[in-house]
Amino acid sequence: MQKTIVALALAAVAAPALAQEGEVPGAGNSRDARRSPVVVAVEKAAPAVVSIGTTKIVKFRYFDWGLLGERKGEEQQHGLGSGVIVHPAGYVITNAHVINQADRILVKLTGARENEPEIPATLIATDLAHDLALVRLEKPGRYPYVDFGRSDDLMLGETVIAIGNPFGLGRTVTTGIISALDRSISAGDASFTGLIQTDAAVNRGNSGGPLVNINGEWIGVNSAIYSLSGGADGISFAIPAGVVRRFVVDSLRAARFSGVWLGLVFGDDGKGGLVVERVHPVGPAAKAGIEAGSRVVLEGDALRFCFELLDAAATGAFSFDVRDASDVTKRHSLRFEAPPTEELAWTRMGVKCAEVDDAISERTGYRPGAGLVVLEVRDGGPAQRNQIERGDLLVSLGEARLATLDGLLDVVLLPGKDETRELRFVRPKRTRFGTTYENWRARIVLE
């Protein structure tokens, strides 16, 4: 009888009232107790983490023995990585190697819903030297984003969190500590310096995802691992947030996007602000009387200003305040215009050019991005005097690469007349064995 009483007493102790959903019996309000600083940081940062899928179309030729002739084919190469939204308009930071040479970029807000649709994205800027890229989601909306943190006060041993899309597994969280700072590594022909080393588990597919601190602030971009096995061996590297911030500001400060411009370039004033670094002799800024050296009056920081500038390019106008040398502040409202690339190239160089697209590549054999194809040459102009011909591929002028019309615009906007620069170009030469490509150099005088 006594044994029975004891057993009932023990059962009574072990059988509390039914627990609420999400609670562990006997632990009180255990969900709150288990909400550690890491959980809070993940809840803050994770909604801004995305997965990035890329498609690259590779074209090739092969000999069909059945038809006894050459045929064309193509195949799709797919890539996978991560990214983080850094602005509510849908601007995403990732690694350059994640989207390099991609023909299509699709972004998924991992973890939002099981069947979350993929959103097409457009490449805005890349920095191969630091392995960074900025893309923008094409679907309008106000997206969750993560705040930039500081990467200049990091401490060895402090807790960090890596969030990403390893092996396509969606929003995956790993933790670790900062193992070392200011690391340098080499990858192929490239070298990277100033990296954050951590022991958070990072795998293939994590590239481009954020490294966040215990406050949920973004302090780096996960970019590389050191591994003998090919998996996570406890040594991973991230690009510091300070480097990313400079990349974004440098990419957006030129005020020339999507075929429109303001005719000026903003520069860093060395104190976290911006100055008007250069005003081109033609363009909206020159018409408005803005002077080089004027300080930009910021409402916020330089990063916010540059994002607002990029947003304004889609609407057609941008208003901002500048303070001149006399400390007088004036507000300017400028309308974006098409840059006068064609007009200036015709006037100063005597050529009309085009970027190498798929159609031109098919016709000429030139690789897209290799240079600018000459479509027309002006009689008596600098190009004709140097025997430049229609069909030539302009590769560089001076130190400037001529892969895009934007690159050409930078050259023809340079002040001064009668400047002599070395022009490098490629000329196709047809032989009975096919087409060969000869490299030429000329000294061209800009008019």
Short mmCIF file of C-alpha atoms in Angstrom, two decimals:
data_model
loop_
_atom_site.label_atom_id
_atom_site.label_comp_id
_atom_site.label_asym_id
_atom_site.label_seq_id
_atom_site.Cartn_x
_atom_site.Cartn_y
_atom_site.Cartn_z
CA MET A 1 0.00 0.00 0.00
CA GLN A 2 2.79 2.33 0.90
CA LYS A 3 4.54 1.54 -2.34
CA THR A 4 1.38 2.42 -4.22
CA ILE A 5 1.15 5.79 -2.48
CA VAL A 6 4.77 6.58 -3.30
CA ALA A 7 4.23 5.63 -6.92
CA LEU A 8 1.19 7.87 -7.16
CA ALA A 9 3.10 10.72 -5.59
CA LEU A 10 5.90 10.37 -8.10
CA ALA A 11 3.43 10.20 -10.94
CA ALA A 12 1.81 13.37 -9.73
CA VAL A 13 5.15 15.13 -9.74
CA ALA A 14 5.97 13.84 -13.24
CA ALA A 15 2.58 14.71 -14.76
CA PRO A 16 2.16 18.52 -14.89
CA ALA A 17 -0.67 20.30 -16.69
CA LEU A 18 -0.67 19.98 -20.46
CA ALA A 19 1.99 22.23 -22.05
CA GLN A 20 1.07 24.97 -24.49
CA GLU A 21 2.01 24.40 -28.12
CA GLY A 22 5.68 25.22 -28.68
CA GLU A 23 6.64 24.74 -25.00
CA VAL A 24 8.59 21.92 -23.44
CA PRO A 25 6.85 20.32 -20.42
CA GLY A 26 8.47 21.31 -17.15
CA ALA A 27 10.56 24.11 -18.63
CA GLY A 28 8.20 27.02 -18.03
CA ASN A 29 8.25 29.54 -20.88
CA SER A 30 11.10 27.64 -22.54
CA ARG A 31 10.84 29.28 -25.97
CA ASP A 32 11.82 32.63 -24.49
CA ALA A 33 14.53 30.95 -22.47
CA ARG A 34 15.95 29.37 -25.63
CA ARG A 35 15.91 32.60 -27.64
CA SER A 36 19.64 33.18 -27.45
CA PRO A 37 21.48 36.16 -28.98
CA VAL A 38 22.25 33.95 -32.01
CA VAL A 39 18.53 33.22 -32.51
CA VAL A 40 17.69 36.93 -32.29
CA ALA A 41 20.45 37.82 -34.77
CA VAL A 42 19.25 35.17 -37.24
CA GLU A 43 15.64 36.35 -36.93
CA LYS A 44 16.84 39.86 -37.79
CA ALA A 45 19.14 39.03 -40.70
CA ALA A 46 17.81 35.86 -42.31
CA PRO A 47 14.78 37.37 -44.14
CA ALA A 48 17.21 39.38 -46.32
CA VAL A 49 19.21 36.33 -47.43
CA VAL A 50 18.50 35.01 -50.93
CA SER A 51 19.55 32.14 -53.12
CA ILE A 52 20.85 32.95 -56.59
CA GLY A 53 20.63 30.67 -59.59
CA THR A 54 22.41 31.50 -62.84
CA THR A 55 22.30 30.19 -66.37
CA LYS A 56 25.07 30.62 -68.90
CA ILE A 57 24.48 29.65 -72.52
CA VAL A 58 27.59 28.24 -74.15
CA LYS A 59 27.56 28.08 -77.94
CA PHE A 60 29.75 25.70 -79.89
CA ARG A 61 30.26 24.22 -83.34
CA TYR A 62 30.71 20.57 -84.19
CA PHE A 63 31.04 18.41 -87.26
CA ASP A 64 28.02 16.26 -88.01
CA TRP A 65 29.33 13.15 -89.74
CA GLY A 66 25.81 12.11 -90.69
CA LEU A 67 25.22 15.32 -92.64
CA LEU A 68 28.91 15.74 -93.46
CA GLY A 69 28.86 19.37 -92.41
CA GLU A 70 29.44 21.77 -89.55
CA ARG A 71 26.54 22.40 -87.21
CA LYS A 72 25.89 24.77 -84.31
CA GLY A 73 24.85 23.80 -80.85
CA GLU A 74 24.49 25.24 -77.41
CA GLU A 75 24.29 24.04 -73.85
CA GLN A 76 23.23 25.58 -70.59
CA GLN A 77 25.56 25.75 -67.62
CA HIS A 78 23.91 26.38 -64.25
CA GLY A 79 25.37 27.93 -61.14
CA LEU A 80 24.19 28.36 -57.57
CA GLY A 81 25.08 30.81 -54.85
CA SER A 82 23.78 33.13 -52.17
CA GLY A 83 23.24 36.84 -51.72
CA VAL A 84 21.91 39.42 -49.30
CA ILE A 85 19.46 42.28 -49.90
CA VAL A 86 21.04 45.56 -48.79
CA HIS A 87 18.31 48.00 -49.84
CA PRO A 88 14.49 47.70 -49.68
CA ALA A 89 14.18 48.43 -53.41
CA GLY A 90 15.72 45.00 -54.05
CA TYR A 91 19.47 45.60 -54.43
CA VAL A 92 21.43 42.41 -53.73
CA ILE A 93 25.12 41.93 -52.98
CA THR A 94 26.79 38.67 -53.98
CA ASN A 95 30.14 37.40 -55.25
CA ALA A 96 31.25 38.24 -58.78
CA HIS A 97 32.15 34.59 -59.35
CA VAL A 98 28.52 33.61 -58.61
CA ILE A 99 27.08 35.63 -61.52
CA ASN A 100 30.16 35.95 -63.75
CA GLN A 101 29.19 35.80 -67.46
CA ALA A 102 25.66 34.63 -66.59
CA ASP A 103 23.01 35.11 -69.29
CA ARG A 104 20.19 34.84 -66.75
CA ILE A 105 20.07 35.54 -63.01
CA LEU A 106 17.18 34.29 -60.88
CA VAL A 107 16.82 35.16 -57.19
CA LYS A 108 14.67 33.37 -54.62
CA LEU A 109 13.77 34.75 -51.20
CA THR A 110 14.75 31.57 -49.39
CA GLY A 111 12.64 30.68 -46.40
CA ALA A 112 9.79 33.07 -47.15
CA ARG A 113 7.49 30.35 -48.47
CA GLU A 114 8.04 26.80 -49.57
CA ASN A 115 6.90 27.63 -53.10
CA GLU A 116 8.51 31.09 -53.28
CA PRO A 117 8.82 32.10 -56.97
CA GLU A 118 12.12 33.02 -58.54
CA ILE A 119 12.60 36.69 -59.42
CA PRO A 120 14.68 37.75 -62.45
CA ALA A 121 17.53 40.09 -61.57
CA THR A 122 19.70 42.53 -63.53
CA LEU A 123 23.41 42.98 -63.05
CA ILE A 124 24.26 46.55 -61.98
CA ALA A 125 28.00 46.42 -61.29
CA THR A 126 30.89 44.01 -60.70
CA ASP A 127 34.32 44.30 -59.13
CA LEU A 128 36.41 41.30 -60.11
CA ALA A 129 39.36 42.53 -58.06
CA HIS A 130 37.33 42.12 -54.86
CA ASP A 131 34.97 39.39 -56.16
CA LEU A 132 31.84 41.50 -55.63
CA ALA A 133 28.69 42.08 -57.64
CA LEU A 134 25.55 44.18 -57.25
CA VAL A 135 22.28 43.07 -58.83
CA ARG A 136 18.74 44.42 -58.69
CA LEU A 137 15.53 42.43 -58.49
CA GLU A 138 13.34 43.20 -61.50
CA LYS A 139 10.08 42.75 -59.58
CA PRO A 140 9.18 46.05 -57.85
CA GLY A 141 8.52 45.86 -54.14
CA ARG A 142 9.76 46.68 -50.69
CA TYR A 143 12.02 43.84 -49.65
CA PRO A 144 13.50 42.90 -46.28
CA TYR A 145 17.08 44.05 -46.01
CA VAL A 146 19.99 43.83 -43.61
CA ASP A 147 21.90 46.78 -42.21
CA PHE A 148 25.59 47.29 -42.91
CA GLY A 149 27.68 46.72 -39.83
CA ARG A 150 31.25 47.75 -39.08
CA SER A 151 34.16 45.58 -40.10
CA ASP A 152 36.91 47.82 -38.70
CA ASP A 153 36.36 46.93 -35.04
CA LEU A 154 36.06 43.14 -35.22
CA MET A 155 37.54 41.06 -32.42
CA LEU A 156 39.25 37.69 -32.55
CA GLY A 157 36.99 35.13 -30.95
CA GLU A 158 33.72 37.03 -31.32
CA THR A 159 30.71 35.03 -32.45
CA VAL A 160 29.72 35.24 -36.12
CA ILE A 161 26.91 33.66 -38.11
CA ALA A 162 26.98 32.53 -41.75
CA ILE A 163 23.67 32.32 -43.62
CA GLY A 164 23.34 31.01 -47.15
CA ASN A 165 22.21 28.42 -49.64
CA PRO A 166 24.74 25.55 -49.46
CA PHE A 167 24.08 22.77 -51.96
CA GLY A 168 20.71 24.39 -52.74
CA LEU A 169 19.36 23.73 -49.23
CA GLY A 170 17.84 27.17 -48.84
CA ARG A 171 18.30 29.32 -45.77
CA THR A 172 20.96 27.48 -43.78
CA VAL A 173 22.57 28.89 -40.64
CA THR A 174 25.98 28.03 -39.19
CA THR A 175 27.90 29.68 -36.39
CA GLY A 176 31.52 30.12 -35.43
CA ILE A 177 34.02 32.69 -34.30
CA ILE A 178 36.39 35.08 -35.99
CA SER A 179 39.62 33.11 -36.26
CA ALA A 180 41.83 35.77 -37.86
CA LEU A 181 41.70 39.17 -39.55
CA ASP A 182 43.38 40.72 -42.57
CA ARG A 183 44.04 37.38 -44.25
CA SER A 184 45.41 37.14 -47.81
CA ILE A 185 44.63 34.23 -50.14
CA SER A 186 45.22 33.33 -53.77
CA ALA A 187 42.66 31.70 -56.04
CA GLY A 188 43.94 30.87 -59.50
CA ASP A 189 45.41 34.04 -60.97
CA ALA A 190 43.63 36.30 -58.47
CA SER A 191 44.75 37.41 -55.02
CA PHE A 192 42.53 38.80 -52.29
CA THR A 193 43.62 40.69 -49.19
CA GLY A 194 42.10 42.00 -45.97
CA LEU A 195 39.74 39.03 -45.53
CA ILE A 196 37.96 37.87 -42.38
CA GLN A 197 38.76 34.26 -41.45
CA THR A 198 36.14 32.28 -39.52
CA ASP A 199 35.49 28.69 -38.51
CA ALA A 200 31.77 28.85 -39.38
CA ALA A 201 30.87 25.98 -41.70
CA VAL A 202 30.75 27.33 -45.27
CA ASN A 203 30.14 25.06 -48.25
CA ARG A 204 29.54 25.31 -51.98
CA GLY A 205 26.53 27.53 -52.52
CA ASN A 206 27.29 29.72 -49.50
CA SER A 207 29.28 32.10 -51.73
CA GLY A 208 27.80 35.59 -51.69
CA GLY A 209 25.83 35.04 -48.48
CA PRO A 210 26.23 37.26 -45.44
CA LEU A 211 28.44 36.88 -42.41
CA VAL A 212 26.66 38.65 -39.55
CA ASN A 213 27.64 39.53 -36.01
CA ILE A 214 25.74 38.77 -32.81
CA ASN A 215 23.69 41.95 -33.31
CA GLY A 216 22.40 40.70 -36.67
CA GLU A 217 24.45 43.29 -38.57
CA TRP A 218 26.10 42.36 -41.84
CA ILE A 219 29.89 42.43 -41.47
CA GLY A 220 31.07 40.46 -44.52
CA VAL A 221 30.37 38.41 -47.64
CA ASN A 222 31.24 34.71 -47.44
CA SER A 223 33.47 34.07 -50.43
CA ALA A 224 35.94 31.22 -50.11
CA ILE A 225 36.95 28.18 -48.12
CA TYR A 226 40.27 26.48 -47.51
CA SER A 227 39.62 22.78 -47.80
CA LEU A 228 41.48 19.58 -48.56
CA SER A 229 38.25 17.59 -48.72
CA GLY A 230 36.22 20.05 -50.82
CA GLY A 231 33.82 20.55 -47.92
CA ALA A 232 33.74 22.67 -44.79
CA ASP A 233 37.00 22.13 -42.89
CA GLY A 234 36.57 25.03 -40.50
CA ILE A 235 38.48 27.65 -42.47
CA SER A 236 36.40 30.11 -44.46
CA PHE A 237 36.95 33.67 -45.63
CA ALA A 238 34.65 36.68 -45.96
CA ILE A 239 35.04 40.06 -47.65
CA PRO A 240 34.70 42.82 -45.00
CA ALA A 241 31.61 45.04 -45.10
CA GLY A 242 33.80 48.15 -45.38
CA VAL A 243 35.15 46.91 -48.72
CA VAL A 244 31.62 46.17 -49.89
CA ARG A 245 30.41 49.63 -48.92
CA ARG A 246 33.19 51.26 -50.95
CA PHE A 247 32.39 49.02 -53.92
CA VAL A 248 28.72 50.04 -53.88
CA VAL A 249 29.47 53.76 -53.58
CA ASP A 250 32.16 53.63 -56.29
CA SER A 251 29.82 51.69 -58.60
CA LEU A 252 26.91 54.10 -58.25
CA ARG A 253 28.57 57.50 -57.90
CA ALA A 254 29.19 57.97 -61.64
CA ALA A 255 25.52 58.91 -62.10
CA ARG A 256 25.31 56.98 -65.37
CA PHE A 257 22.96 54.01 -65.47
CA SER A 258 20.89 52.16 -68.03
CA GLY A 259 21.77 54.51 -70.87
CA VAL A 260 21.13 57.78 -68.99
CA TRP A 261 23.39 60.16 -67.10
CA LEU A 262 23.67 63.50 -65.29
CA GLY A 263 27.03 64.53 -66.74
CA LEU A 264 28.97 64.47 -63.47
CA VAL A 265 30.89 62.12 -61.20
CA PHE A 266 30.67 62.12 -57.42
CA GLY A 267 33.77 61.40 -55.37
CA ASP A 268 34.63 60.44 -51.79
CA ASP A 269 35.56 63.45 -49.65
CA GLY A 270 37.59 61.25 -47.28
CA LYS A 271 35.18 61.90 -44.39
CA GLY A 272 32.35 59.60 -45.39
CA GLY A 273 30.72 62.24 -47.57
CA LEU A 274 30.65 63.08 -51.27
CA VAL A 275 31.91 65.90 -53.45
CA VAL A 276 31.29 66.71 -57.09
CA GLU A 277 34.51 65.27 -58.45
CA ARG A 278 34.03 66.09 -62.12
CA VAL A 279 31.52 67.96 -64.28
CA HIS A 280 31.58 67.00 -67.94
CA PRO A 281 31.57 69.90 -70.40
CA VAL A 282 28.31 68.60 -71.85
CA GLY A 283 25.33 67.26 -69.97
CA PRO A 284 22.66 68.25 -67.41
CA ALA A 285 25.13 69.17 -64.63
CA ALA A 286 27.05 71.61 -66.84
CA LYS A 287 23.78 73.22 -67.97
CA ALA A 288 22.76 73.68 -64.33
CA GLY A 289 26.03 75.40 -63.47
CA ILE A 290 27.23 72.83 -60.94
CA GLU A 291 30.94 73.24 -60.23
CA ALA A 292 33.53 70.56 -59.54
CA GLY A 293 34.61 70.59 -55.90
CA SER A 294 31.17 71.40 -54.51
CA ARG A 295 30.23 69.34 -51.48
CA VAL A 296 27.07 67.23 -51.53
CA VAL A 297 24.71 67.87 -48.64
CA LEU A 298 23.69 64.38 -47.53
CA GLU A 299 20.48 63.35 -45.83
CA GLY A 300 21.90 60.16 -44.38
CA ASP A 301 25.14 58.67 -45.65
CA ALA A 302 26.87 58.29 -49.00
CA LEU A 303 25.51 54.78 -49.46
CA ARG A 304 21.91 55.89 -49.09
CA PHE A 305 22.52 58.84 -51.43
CA CYS A 306 23.91 56.54 -54.14
CA PHE A 307 20.97 54.15 -53.90
CA GLU A 308 18.57 57.11 -54.19
CA LEU A 309 20.53 58.25 -57.24
CA LEU A 310 20.14 54.84 -58.85
CA ASP A 311 16.41 54.78 -58.08
CA ALA A 312 16.05 58.25 -59.59
CA ALA A 313 17.55 57.08 -62.89
CA ALA A 314 14.39 55.03 -63.42
CA THR A 315 12.12 58.01 -62.78
CA GLY A 316 14.09 60.47 -64.93
CA ALA A 317 15.00 63.20 -62.44
CA PHE A 318 17.10 63.71 -59.32
CA SER A 319 17.21 66.55 -56.77
CA PHE A 320 20.05 67.19 -54.34
CA ASP A 321 21.81 70.02 -52.50
CA VAL A 322 25.41 71.11 -52.99
CA ARG A 323 27.52 73.58 -51.02
CA ASP A 324 30.03 75.57 -53.09
CA ALA A 325 33.40 77.06 -52.17
CA SER A 326 31.67 80.13 -50.73
CA ASP A 327 29.67 77.86 -48.39
CA VAL A 328 26.45 78.67 -50.23
CA THR A 329 23.98 75.79 -50.42
CA LYS A 330 21.86 75.44 -53.53
CA ARG A 331 19.34 72.81 -54.55
CA HIS A 332 19.56 71.36 -58.06
CA SER A 333 16.94 69.31 -59.86
CA LEU A 334 18.49 67.56 -62.85
CA ARG A 335 16.85 65.45 -65.49
CA PHE A 336 18.68 62.38 -66.72
CA GLU A 337 19.61 62.44 -70.41
CA ALA A 338 21.04 59.98 -72.89
CA PRO A 339 24.84 60.40 -72.89
CA PRO A 340 26.16 61.86 -76.17
CA THR A 341 28.46 58.89 -76.81
CA GLU A 342 27.79 58.55 -80.52
CA GLU A 343 28.09 62.27 -81.19
CA LEU A 344 31.35 62.65 -79.26
CA ALA A 345 32.92 59.51 -80.74
CA TRP A 346 32.12 60.77 -84.23
CA THR A 347 33.46 64.25 -83.46
CA ARG A 348 36.61 63.36 -81.53
CA MET A 349 37.60 60.00 -83.05
CA GLY A 350 35.72 59.89 -86.33
CA VAL A 351 34.04 56.51 -85.75
CA LYS A 352 30.65 55.02 -85.12
CA CYS A 353 30.85 51.85 -83.00
CA ALA A 354 28.70 49.12 -81.49
CA GLU A 355 29.15 46.61 -78.69
CA VAL A 356 29.62 43.00 -79.72
CA ASP A 357 26.27 41.25 -79.25
CA ASP A 358 25.33 37.71 -80.26
CA ALA A 359 24.40 38.75 -83.81
CA ILE A 360 27.69 40.59 -84.38
CA SER A 361 29.62 37.74 -82.76
CA GLU A 362 27.98 35.26 -85.11
CA ARG A 363 28.85 37.38 -88.13
CA THR A 364 32.39 38.40 -87.20
CA GLY A 365 33.67 35.77 -84.78
CA TYR A 366 34.43 38.45 -82.17
CA ARG A 367 33.70 37.45 -78.59
CA PRO A 368 31.06 39.55 -76.74
CA GLY A 369 32.81 41.99 -74.42
CA ALA A 370 36.09 41.85 -76.35
CA GLY A 371 35.79 45.37 -77.77
CA LEU A 372 33.76 47.71 -79.99
CA VAL A 373 33.11 47.00 -83.65
CA VAL A 374 33.63 49.89 -86.07
CA LEU A 375 30.46 50.42 -88.09
CA GLU A 376 31.45 53.59 -89.93
CA VAL A 377 34.53 55.81 -90.35
CA ARG A 378 34.35 59.57 -90.94
CA ASP A 379 36.24 60.88 -93.97
CA GLY A 380 39.31 62.82 -92.91
CA GLY A 381 38.82 62.00 -89.23
CA PRO A 382 41.44 60.73 -86.77
CA ALA A 383 40.43 57.10 -87.26
CA GLN A 384 40.68 57.24 -91.06
CA ARG A 385 44.08 58.95 -90.85
CA ASN A 386 45.24 55.90 -88.91
CA GLN A 387 43.81 53.45 -91.45
CA ILE A 388 41.00 52.26 -89.16
CA GLU A 389 38.48 50.39 -91.29
CA ARG A 390 34.90 49.30 -90.98
CA GLY A 391 34.80 45.91 -89.26
CA ASP A 392 37.86 46.49 -87.08
CA LEU A 393 37.50 45.74 -83.37
CA LEU A 394 38.65 48.57 -81.07
CA VAL A 395 40.14 47.03 -77.93
CA SER A 396 41.66 49.91 -75.93
CA LEU A 397 42.55 53.58 -76.14
CA GLY A 398 45.36 54.62 -73.83
CA GLU A 399 44.78 52.88 -70.51
CA ALA A 400 41.02 52.53 -71.08
CA ARG A 401 39.44 49.26 -72.19
CA LEU A 402 36.79 49.67 -74.86
CA ALA A 403 34.58 46.69 -74.04
CA THR A 404 31.43 48.83 -73.76
CA LEU A 405 30.05 52.11 -75.04
CA ASP A 406 30.29 53.39 -71.46
CA GLY A 407 34.02 52.81 -71.65
CA LEU A 408 34.16 54.72 -74.92
CA LEU A 409 32.19 57.57 -73.37
CA ASP A 410 34.76 57.91 -70.59
CA VAL A 411 37.49 58.30 -73.21
CA VAL A 412 35.80 60.83 -75.48
CA LEU A 413 34.72 62.92 -72.48
CA LEU A 414 38.33 63.55 -71.46
CA PRO A 415 39.09 67.27 -71.65
CA GLY A 416 41.69 68.69 -73.98
CA LYS A 417 42.20 68.66 -77.71
CA ASP A 418 44.96 67.21 -79.89
CA GLU A 419 45.74 64.56 -77.27
CA THR A 420 47.66 61.60 -78.67
CA ARG A 421 46.74 58.17 -77.40
CA GLU A 422 47.68 54.64 -78.36
CA LEU A 423 44.79 52.77 -79.97
CA ARG A 424 44.83 48.99 -80.01
CA PHE A 425 42.55 47.18 -82.41
CA VAL A 426 42.00 43.81 -84.08
CA ARG A 427 41.52 43.32 -87.82
CA PRO A 428 40.10 40.16 -89.38
CA LYS A 429 42.05 38.76 -92.30
CA ARG A 430 40.50 36.17 -94.55
CA THR A 431 42.68 33.45 -96.01
CA ARG A 432 41.91 30.28 -97.91
CA PHE A 433 42.25 28.42 -94.62
CA GLY A 434 39.72 30.61 -92.78
CA THR A 435 39.81 33.90 -90.88
CA THR A 436 42.74 35.03 -88.77
CA TYR A 437 42.82 38.07 -86.49
CA GLU A 438 45.74 40.49 -86.53
CA ASN A 439 46.60 42.79 -83.62
CA TRP A 440 47.34 46.39 -84.61
CA ARG A 441 48.45 49.56 -82.84
CA ALA A 442 48.05 53.17 -83.90
CA ARG A 443 48.70 56.63 -82.44
CA ILE A 444 45.44 58.54 -82.67
CA VAL A 445 44.98 62.27 -82.03
CA LEU A 446 41.61 63.18 -80.49
CA GLU A 447 40.05 66.23 -82.09
#
